[in-house]
C-alpha cells in the first residue's frame, strides 16, 4: 500500500475523514504527539491499529472527542470532579479514565471496563473528529516500543506502506503525550502518566493528587498495573540509553570515562559553554518545556546518526520536567546512574 501524505487543507481533511469513516487508519497530528486514528466504535478498524503498531492487545487506546457532549455517549458514572477537570483543561493534553459504555468495544479498551477520554486542542485533530462523525481511537503513531512521533515525517518513517495516509500538521506543539489521570474516589486524582498538565495544575481543582509510583519506578511484579502501558518497554530508540543524575561536573566526568566510539552525550543547550566533554553531543533544550518538545525527535535523530549509546543528562523532575524524566527513564529501561 502506498502511504499518502495529506495536507491540512479542507479537501485533504475530508479525504482523511472518509478513510476513517470507512474503517481505515490514518496518521493525524495532535498538540501532544501524532496519533494513529480509527473509528473507536469499529472493532475491525481498531484491530488495524494494533496490527500496524505491533501493540499488545491488552494495552487500551485513548478515545478522542471533539465536544464535551460526546463524553456521556462513551462513559458513565462520571464524577463531578471529572467535569470540573474537563471544564478547566479541555480541549488540551489531558486524558481522563472513566467507566466505559458498551458502544466502546473491548478491542479499543484492551478488555478493560474503563476508557481513557481526551479532547485534543489541535485544530486539525478537532476538525477531523467532527468531519469523520465518530469518536477517534488513537495511540501514538509509532511502532510499539519506539519513541513517539512528533512530525508527519516520523510517522512516515514508522508506518510507510502500512497505513493509507498521514495528515501533515507540522511539528507537535508539546512533544510528549497527554497526562493520563484516573480517580481513586470523588476527591482524589491519580496521575498515571505525567504530561503538560502537571500535579500543581490539578491541585487547583482538588487537594488530593497522587503521583502513581510507577511513574518514577519500574512497576513491581506483585502489583497489577493501573495503566497497562506501564508494563511495556517504551520510547526506546535502537541505541542504548543511560540516564545520568548529578552535578554538571560529575556528568562530564562520567561521560569522559564511559564514552565509546559511537557514544553521544545528550545535554542541555544552556550547559554547552560550561562543560568539557570529549565525545560528540547533541542538545535537547534548556527549559522543561523545550526538552519535552525535543526529546523524542532527538532520540530518533540520534538513531539515524547511528548512535550505539546515548548518555543523557537527566532532566528536572519538577513540573513538566517529570514528563520528560518519565519518558527518559523508560527509554533507558530504568538504567539510571546517580552520582
Ligand atoms: O497525547 C496522547 O495521549 C496521545 C495522542 C495521540 O492523543 N496518545 C497516546 O496514546 O499517547 P498511547 O496509546 O500511546 O498511550 C496511552 C496510554 C497507555 O499507556 C495506556 O495504557 C493508557 O494510556 N491508557 C489508555 N486507556 C486506559 C485506561 N482505560 N486505563 C488505564 N490506562 C489507560
Ligand atoms: Mg504510545
Tab-separated table of C-alpha atoms in Angstrom, residues 47-332:
chain	number	residue	atom	x	y	z
A	47	UNK	CA	-7.655	-4.034	15.184
A	48	UNK	CA	-5.739	-2.480	12.288
A	49	UNK	CA	-4.131	-0.024	14.721
A	50	UNK	CA	-2.868	-2.828	16.966
A	51	UNK	CA	-1.517	-4.676	13.926
A	52	UNK	CA	0.203	-1.628	12.396
A	53	UNK	CA	1.923	-0.742	15.675
A	54	UNK	CA	2.655	-4.286	16.831
A	55	UNK	CA	0.883	-3.282	20.065
A	56	UNK	CA	-0.032	-5.797	22.804
A	57	UNK	CA	-3.814	-6.401	22.695
A	58	UNK	CA	-4.267	-5.598	26.404
A	59	UNK	CA	-2.927	-2.038	26.078
A	60	UNK	CA	-6.025	0.212	25.745
A	61	UNK	CA	-6.407	3.105	23.327
A	62	UNK	CA	-7.384	6.668	24.207
A	63	UNK	CA	-10.670	7.819	22.658
A	64	UNK	CA	-10.649	11.363	21.280
A	65	UNK	CA	-13.734	13.568	21.214
A	66	UNK	CA	-14.432	16.999	19.711
A	67	UNK	CA	-17.181	18.143	22.081
A	68	UNK	CA	-17.985	17.566	25.757
A	69	UNK	CA	-21.441	16.284	24.711
A	70	UNK	CA	-19.755	13.133	23.404
A	71	UNK	CA	-18.420	12.260	26.864
A	72	UNK	CA	-21.696	10.750	28.073
A	73	UNK	CA	-22.034	8.698	24.893
A	74	UNK	CA	-18.896	6.748	25.684
A	75	UNK	CA	-18.615	6.848	29.514
A	76	UNK	CA	-20.848	6.637	32.626
A	77	UNK	CA	-20.536	7.113	36.428
A	78	UNK	CA	-18.728	10.338	35.600
A	79	UNK	CA	-17.767	12.065	38.895
A	80	UNK	CA	-18.329	15.812	39.338
A	81	UNK	CA	-14.587	16.177	39.655
A	82	UNK	CA	-14.194	14.857	36.085
A	83	UNK	CA	-16.496	17.595	34.789
A	84	UNK	CA	-14.558	20.231	36.735
A	85	UNK	CA	-11.308	18.992	35.257
A	86	UNK	CA	-12.711	18.749	31.735
A	87	UNK	CA	-14.008	22.301	32.011
A	88	UNK	CA	-10.617	23.595	33.102
A	89	UNK	CA	-8.241	21.598	30.908
A	90	UNK	CA	-10.173	20.560	27.784
A	91	UNK	CA	-9.526	20.904	24.966
A	92	UNK	CA	-5.930	20.034	25.836
A	93	UNK	CA	-3.270	17.470	26.736
A	94	UNK	CA	-5.197	15.569	29.419
A	95	UNK	CA	-6.762	12.084	29.322
A	96	UNK	CA	-9.388	11.074	31.889
A	97	UNK	CA	-10.011	7.377	32.622
A	98	UNK	CA	-13.734	6.665	33.203
A	99	UNK	CA	-16.146	3.708	33.210
A	100	UNK	CA	-16.878	2.845	29.591
A	101	UNK	CA	-20.199	2.404	27.837
A	102	UNK	CA	-20.887	-0.641	25.651
A	103	UNK	CA	-20.510	1.377	22.418
A	104	UNK	CA	-16.770	1.229	23.022
A	105	UNK	CA	-15.754	-2.305	22.049
A	106	UNK	CA	-13.355	-4.424	24.109
A	107	UNK	CA	-10.593	-4.207	21.482
A	108	UNK	CA	-10.491	-0.428	21.977
A	109	UNK	CA	-10.328	-0.671	25.786
A	110	UNK	CA	-7.893	-3.598	25.779
A	111	UNK	CA	-10.536	-5.667	27.572
A	112	UNK	CA	-10.903	-3.165	30.462
A	113	UNK	CA	-14.271	-1.769	31.505
A	114	UNK	CA	-12.802	1.727	31.539
A	115	UNK	CA	-11.945	4.122	28.735
A	116	UNK	CA	-9.408	6.957	28.563
A	117	UNK	CA	-11.018	10.045	27.004
A	118	UNK	CA	-9.315	13.141	25.658
A	119	UNK	CA	-10.446	16.260	23.782
A	120	UNK	CA	-7.463	17.496	21.758
A	121	UNK	CA	-6.901	21.225	21.281
A	122	UNK	CA	-5.139	20.796	17.938
A	123	UNK	CA	-7.418	22.432	15.356
A	124	UNK	CA	-6.734	19.803	12.680
A	125	UNK	CA	-7.490	16.939	15.074
A	126	UNK	CA	-10.678	18.671	16.173
A	127	UNK	CA	-11.815	19.189	12.568
A	128	UNK	CA	-11.018	15.577	11.685
A	129	UNK	CA	-13.071	14.190	14.564
A	130	UNK	CA	-16.020	16.344	13.502
A	131	UNK	CA	-15.667	15.524	9.789
A	132	UNK	CA	-15.382	11.794	10.384
A	133	UNK	CA	-18.521	11.868	12.539
A	134	UNK	CA	-17.130	9.372	15.046
A	135	UNK	CA	-15.051	9.292	18.189
A	136	UNK	CA	-11.472	8.517	17.298
A	137	UNK	CA	-9.301	5.899	18.981
A	138	UNK	CA	-5.682	6.954	18.639
A	139	UNK	CA	-2.487	5.761	20.270
A	140	UNK	CA	0.787	7.460	19.425
A	141	UNK	CA	1.623	6.651	15.781
A	142	UNK	CA	4.995	4.971	16.423
A	143	UNK	CA	5.896	1.309	16.167
A	144	UNK	CA	5.235	-0.143	19.628
A	145	UNK	CA	8.224	0.449	21.938
A	146	UNK	CA	9.812	3.196	19.781
A	147	UNK	CA	9.828	6.943	20.644
A	148	UNK	CA	6.545	8.716	19.829
A	149	UNK	CA	6.327	10.693	16.559
A	150	UNK	CA	6.231	14.485	16.744
A	151	UNK	CA	6.140	15.156	12.981
A	152	UNK	CA	4.469	13.652	9.918
A	153	UNK	CA	7.934	12.550	8.778
A	154	UNK	CA	8.368	10.452	11.931
A	155	UNK	CA	5.031	8.756	11.224
A	156	UNK	CA	6.091	8.008	7.642
A	157	UNK	CA	9.365	6.551	8.950
A	158	UNK	CA	7.464	4.068	11.114
A	159	UNK	CA	4.320	3.435	9.052
A	160	UNK	CA	5.237	3.836	5.371
A	161	UNK	CA	3.458	1.183	3.297
A	162	UNK	CA	1.426	0.055	6.325
A	163	UNK	CA	-1.223	2.806	6.532
A	164	UNK	CA	-3.038	4.624	3.694
A	165	UNK	CA	-2.383	8.237	4.781
A	166	UNK	CA	-0.796	10.709	7.182
A	167	UNK	CA	-2.105	14.247	7.677
A	168	UNK	CA	0.749	16.742	7.937
A	169	UNK	CA	0.138	19.260	10.704
A	170	UNK	CA	3.754	20.342	11.270
A	171	UNK	CA	5.718	19.776	14.474
A	172	UNK	CA	3.683	18.769	17.543
A	173	UNK	CA	3.231	21.718	19.909
A	174	UNK	CA	4.087	19.915	23.176
A	175	UNK	CA	6.105	16.870	22.062
A	176	UNK	CA	5.155	14.443	24.865
A	177	UNK	CA	1.879	12.570	25.273
A	178	UNK	CA	-1.070	13.716	27.369
A	179	UNK	CA	-1.235	13.497	31.147
A	180	UNK	CA	-3.354	10.418	31.994
A	181	UNK	CA	-5.432	10.504	35.201
A	182	UNK	CA	-7.933	8.289	36.992
A	183	UNK	CA	-9.956	8.778	40.181
A	184	UNK	CA	-9.340	6.845	43.417
A	185	UNK	CA	-12.536	8.391	44.842
A	186	UNK	CA	-14.722	11.500	44.364
A	187	UNK	CA	-11.959	13.799	45.585
A	188	UNK	CA	-8.732	12.038	44.651
A	189	UNK	CA	-6.902	12.148	41.346
A	190	UNK	CA	-4.203	9.630	40.471
A	191	UNK	CA	-1.690	10.621	37.783
A	192	UNK	CA	-0.938	7.502	35.703
A	193	UNK	CA	1.253	9.258	33.143
A	194	UNK	CA	2.763	12.752	33.596
A	195	UNK	CA	2.440	15.360	30.854
A	196	UNK	CA	1.977	19.079	30.298
A	197	UNK	CA	-0.946	19.243	32.737
A	198	UNK	CA	1.087	18.896	35.936
A	199	UNK	CA	0.278	17.913	39.513
A	200	UNK	CA	0.246	21.584	40.547
A	201	UNK	CA	-2.235	22.360	37.731
A	202	UNK	CA	-4.516	19.596	39.035
A	203	UNK	CA	-4.119	20.788	42.635
A	204	UNK	CA	-6.071	23.888	41.592
A	205	UNK	CA	-9.133	21.642	41.260
A	206	UNK	CA	-8.744	19.259	44.226
A	207	UNK	CA	-6.303	18.979	47.092
A	208	UNK	CA	-5.653	15.252	46.634
A	209	UNK	CA	-3.464	14.482	43.663
A	210	UNK	CA	-1.356	11.324	43.840
A	211	UNK	CA	1.545	10.618	41.517
A	212	UNK	CA	1.409	6.884	40.864
A	213	UNK	CA	4.509	5.020	41.994
A	214	UNK	CA	5.034	3.534	38.510
A	215	UNK	CA	5.871	6.990	37.124
A	216	UNK	CA	9.252	7.036	38.829
A	217	UNK	CA	9.888	3.308	39.323
A	218	UNK	CA	9.519	0.099	37.388
A	219	UNK	CA	6.166	-1.465	38.226
A	220	UNK	CA	6.625	-4.036	40.997
A	221	UNK	CA	5.883	-7.607	39.862
A	222	UNK	CA	3.292	-8.211	42.619
A	223	UNK	CA	1.186	-5.184	41.618
A	224	UNK	CA	-1.434	-5.079	38.879
A	225	UNK	CA	-0.629	-2.116	36.598
A	226	UNK	CA	-3.288	0.622	36.974
A	227	UNK	CA	-2.437	1.559	33.393
A	228	UNK	CA	-1.414	-1.354	31.144
A	229	UNK	CA	1.097	0.832	29.268
A	230	UNK	CA	3.247	0.855	32.430
A	231	UNK	CA	4.160	-2.797	31.881
A	232	UNK	CA	5.717	-2.427	28.475
A	233	UNK	CA	9.031	-1.288	27.082
A	234	UNK	CA	8.563	2.238	25.793
A	235	UNK	CA	10.091	5.169	23.954
A	236	UNK	CA	13.286	3.237	23.227
A	237	UNK	CA	15.499	4.108	20.281
A	238	UNK	CA	17.805	1.427	18.855
A	239	UNK	CA	20.705	2.971	20.772
A	240	UNK	CA	21.252	2.093	24.418
A	241	UNK	CA	20.139	4.986	26.639
A	242	UNK	CA	21.640	5.761	30.057
A	243	UNK	CA	20.237	8.489	32.278
A	244	UNK	CA	22.819	10.247	34.456
A	245	UNK	CA	21.874	12.287	37.549
A	246	UNK	CA	24.366	14.550	39.305
A	247	UNK	CA	26.125	17.892	39.019
A	248	UNK	CA	27.355	19.093	35.626
A	249	UNK	CA	30.914	18.312	36.658
A	250	UNK	CA	30.011	14.773	37.702
A	251	UNK	CA	28.108	14.271	34.467
A	252	UNK	CA	31.096	15.387	32.350
A	253	UNK	CA	33.445	13.131	34.278
A	254	UNK	CA	31.109	10.190	33.757
A	255	UNK	CA	30.789	10.867	30.014
A	256	UNK	CA	34.539	11.248	29.526
A	257	UNK	CA	35.170	7.991	31.325
A	258	UNK	CA	32.468	5.882	29.678
A	259	UNK	CA	32.075	7.205	26.127
A	260	UNK	CA	32.888	4.678	23.429
A	261	UNK	CA	33.114	5.155	19.654
A	262	UNK	CA	29.509	5.725	18.791
A	263	UNK	CA	28.501	7.406	22.026
A	264	UNK	CA	26.620	10.692	22.096
A	265	UNK	CA	26.084	12.883	25.134
A	266	UNK	CA	22.587	14.409	25.221
A	267	UNK	CA	22.824	17.646	27.171
A	268	UNK	CA	21.081	20.951	27.949
A	269	UNK	CA	21.608	23.828	25.493
A	270	UNK	CA	22.368	26.204	28.373
A	271	UNK	CA	25.275	23.996	29.557
A	272	UNK	CA	27.185	23.795	26.271
A	273	UNK	CA	29.601	26.633	27.072
A	274	UNK	CA	30.286	25.468	30.613
A	275	UNK	CA	31.320	21.902	30.038
A	276	UNK	CA	34.245	19.933	28.855
A	277	UNK	CA	33.350	16.640	27.215
A	278	UNK	CA	35.430	14.648	24.792
A	279	UNK	CA	32.659	12.813	22.912
A	280	UNK	CA	30.105	14.033	20.361
A	281	UNK	CA	27.000	15.639	21.772
A	282	UNK	CA	23.513	16.798	20.933
A	283	UNK	CA	21.326	19.170	22.934
A	284	UNK	CA	17.658	18.825	23.820
A	285	UNK	CA	16.737	22.279	25.113
A	286	UNK	CA	17.177	24.181	28.358
A	287	UNK	CA	13.725	24.563	29.940
A	288	UNK	CA	11.498	21.567	30.685
A	289	UNK	CA	9.033	22.707	28.034
A	290	UNK	CA	11.769	22.826	25.392
A	291	UNK	CA	13.106	19.459	26.492
A	292	UNK	CA	9.623	17.926	26.252
A	293	UNK	CA	9.235	19.396	22.795
A	294	UNK	CA	12.552	17.997	21.559
A	295	UNK	CA	13.188	14.734	23.374
A	296	UNK	CA	11.525	12.216	21.051
A	297	UNK	CA	12.794	13.802	17.857
A	298	UNK	CA	16.346	13.928	19.306
A	299	UNK	CA	16.237	10.230	20.204
A	300	UNK	CA	15.036	9.459	16.683
A	301	UNK	CA	17.712	11.626	15.015
A	302	UNK	CA	20.459	10.023	17.121
A	303	UNK	CA	19.325	6.636	15.810
A	304	UNK	CA	19.617	7.986	12.277
A	305	UNK	CA	23.173	9.104	13.045
A	306	UNK	CA	23.961	5.522	14.056
A	307	UNK	CA	24.469	6.157	17.779
A	308	UNK	CA	25.131	2.993	19.811
A	309	UNK	CA	24.978	4.714	23.197
A	310	UNK	CA	23.284	7.877	24.401
A	311	UNK	CA	24.304	9.279	27.787
A	312	UNK	CA	21.566	11.702	28.793
A	313	UNK	CA	21.998	14.463	31.342
A	314	UNK	CA	18.932	13.901	33.481
A	315	UNK	CA	16.128	16.477	33.227
A	316	UNK	CA	14.472	18.081	36.236
A	317	UNK	CA	11.664	16.074	37.859
A	318	UNK	CA	9.641	19.224	38.633
A	319	UNK	CA	6.550	20.332	36.723
A	320	UNK	CA	6.660	19.404	33.045
A	321	UNK	CA	10.152	18.020	33.719
A	322	UNK	CA	8.530	14.988	35.360
A	323	UNK	CA	7.032	14.026	31.984
A	324	UNK	CA	10.435	14.278	30.291
A	325	UNK	CA	12.091	12.334	33.107
A	326	UNK	CA	9.421	9.606	32.985
A	327	UNK	CA	9.865	9.117	29.223
A	328	UNK	CA	13.672	9.028	29.501
A	329	UNK	CA	13.538	6.636	32.446
A	330	UNK	CA	11.620	4.215	30.238
A	331	UNK	CA	13.842	4.850	27.201
A	332	UNK	CA	16.716	3.865	29.437
